[in-house]
Coordinates of C-alpha atoms in Angstrom, one line a residue:
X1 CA -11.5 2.0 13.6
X2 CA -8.8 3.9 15.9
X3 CA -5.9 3.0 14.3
X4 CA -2.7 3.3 16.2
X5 CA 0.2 1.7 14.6
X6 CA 0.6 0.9 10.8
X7 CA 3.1 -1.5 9.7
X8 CA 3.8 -2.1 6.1
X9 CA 6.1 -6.2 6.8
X10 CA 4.0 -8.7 7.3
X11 CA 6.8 -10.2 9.6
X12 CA 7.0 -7.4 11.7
X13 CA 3.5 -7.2 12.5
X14 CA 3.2 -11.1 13.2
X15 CA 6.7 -10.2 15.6
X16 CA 4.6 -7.7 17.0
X17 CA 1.6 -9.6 17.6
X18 CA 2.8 -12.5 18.6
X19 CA 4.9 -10.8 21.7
X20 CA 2.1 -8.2 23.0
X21 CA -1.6 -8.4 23.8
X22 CA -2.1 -6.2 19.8
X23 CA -4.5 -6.9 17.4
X24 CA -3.8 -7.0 13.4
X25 CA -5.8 -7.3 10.2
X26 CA -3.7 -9.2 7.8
X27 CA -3.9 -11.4 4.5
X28 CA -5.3 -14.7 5.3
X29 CA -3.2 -16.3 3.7
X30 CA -0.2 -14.7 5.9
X31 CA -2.1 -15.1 9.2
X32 CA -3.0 -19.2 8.3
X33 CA 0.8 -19.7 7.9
X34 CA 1.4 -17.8 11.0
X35 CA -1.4 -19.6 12.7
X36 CA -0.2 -22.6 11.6
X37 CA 3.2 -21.8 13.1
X38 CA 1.8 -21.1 16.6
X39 CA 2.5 -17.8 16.3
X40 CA -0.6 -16.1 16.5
X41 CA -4.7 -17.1 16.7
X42 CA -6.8 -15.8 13.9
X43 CA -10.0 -14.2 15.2
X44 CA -13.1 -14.4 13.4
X45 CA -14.2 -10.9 12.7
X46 CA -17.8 -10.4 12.5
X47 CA -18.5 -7.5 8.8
X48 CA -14.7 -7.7 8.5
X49 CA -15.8 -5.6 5.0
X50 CA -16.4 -2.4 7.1
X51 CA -13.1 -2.1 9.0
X52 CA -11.0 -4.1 6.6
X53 CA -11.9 -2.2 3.5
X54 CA -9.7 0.5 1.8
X55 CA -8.3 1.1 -1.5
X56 CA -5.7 -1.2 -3.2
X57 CA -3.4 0.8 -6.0
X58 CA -1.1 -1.0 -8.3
X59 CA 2.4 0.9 -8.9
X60 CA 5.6 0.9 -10.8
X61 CA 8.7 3.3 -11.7
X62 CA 7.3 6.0 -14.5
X63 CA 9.0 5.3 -17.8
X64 CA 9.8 1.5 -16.9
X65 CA 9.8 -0.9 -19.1
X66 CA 8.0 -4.1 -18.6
X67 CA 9.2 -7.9 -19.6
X68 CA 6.4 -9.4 -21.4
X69 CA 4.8 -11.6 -18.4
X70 CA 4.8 -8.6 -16.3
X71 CA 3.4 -6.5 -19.5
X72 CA 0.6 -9.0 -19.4
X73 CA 0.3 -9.0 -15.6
X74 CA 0.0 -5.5 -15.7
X75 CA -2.2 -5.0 -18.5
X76 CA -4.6 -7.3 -17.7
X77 CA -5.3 -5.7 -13.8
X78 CA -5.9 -2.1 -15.7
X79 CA -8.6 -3.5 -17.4

């Protein structure tokens, strides 16, 4: 994969695809609402797992304290 652009906004990179000829891997449930809005066209990608795969890592401010939904949220994706 040659990647030559990385934007972090989802609406930037639907702006960006939707005025230019660029191609974008996105969430699907970000590119359906897009879609849905004329926007953009969804391609079918054929072993998306290949070039769509990379590592996901789950952050927050060191020392911070949690409310207890978050607590749980948190908690229960470091299992």
């Amino acid at each position: 994969l040659d990647m030559k652009l990385e934007i972090n906004d989802n609406d930037s990179i639907i702006s960006a695809v939707s005025g230019s000829n660029y191609i974008a891997i996105l969430s699907e449930l970000i590119a359906k609402k897009a879609e849905d809005a004329r926007l953009i066209k969804i391609l079918d990608v054929l072993e998306y797992s290949v070039i769509a795969k990379r590592d996901i890592f789950m952050i927050k401010l060191k020392d911070k304290k949690l409310r207890n939904l978050k607590k749980k949220f948190w908690e229960y994706l470091m299992k």
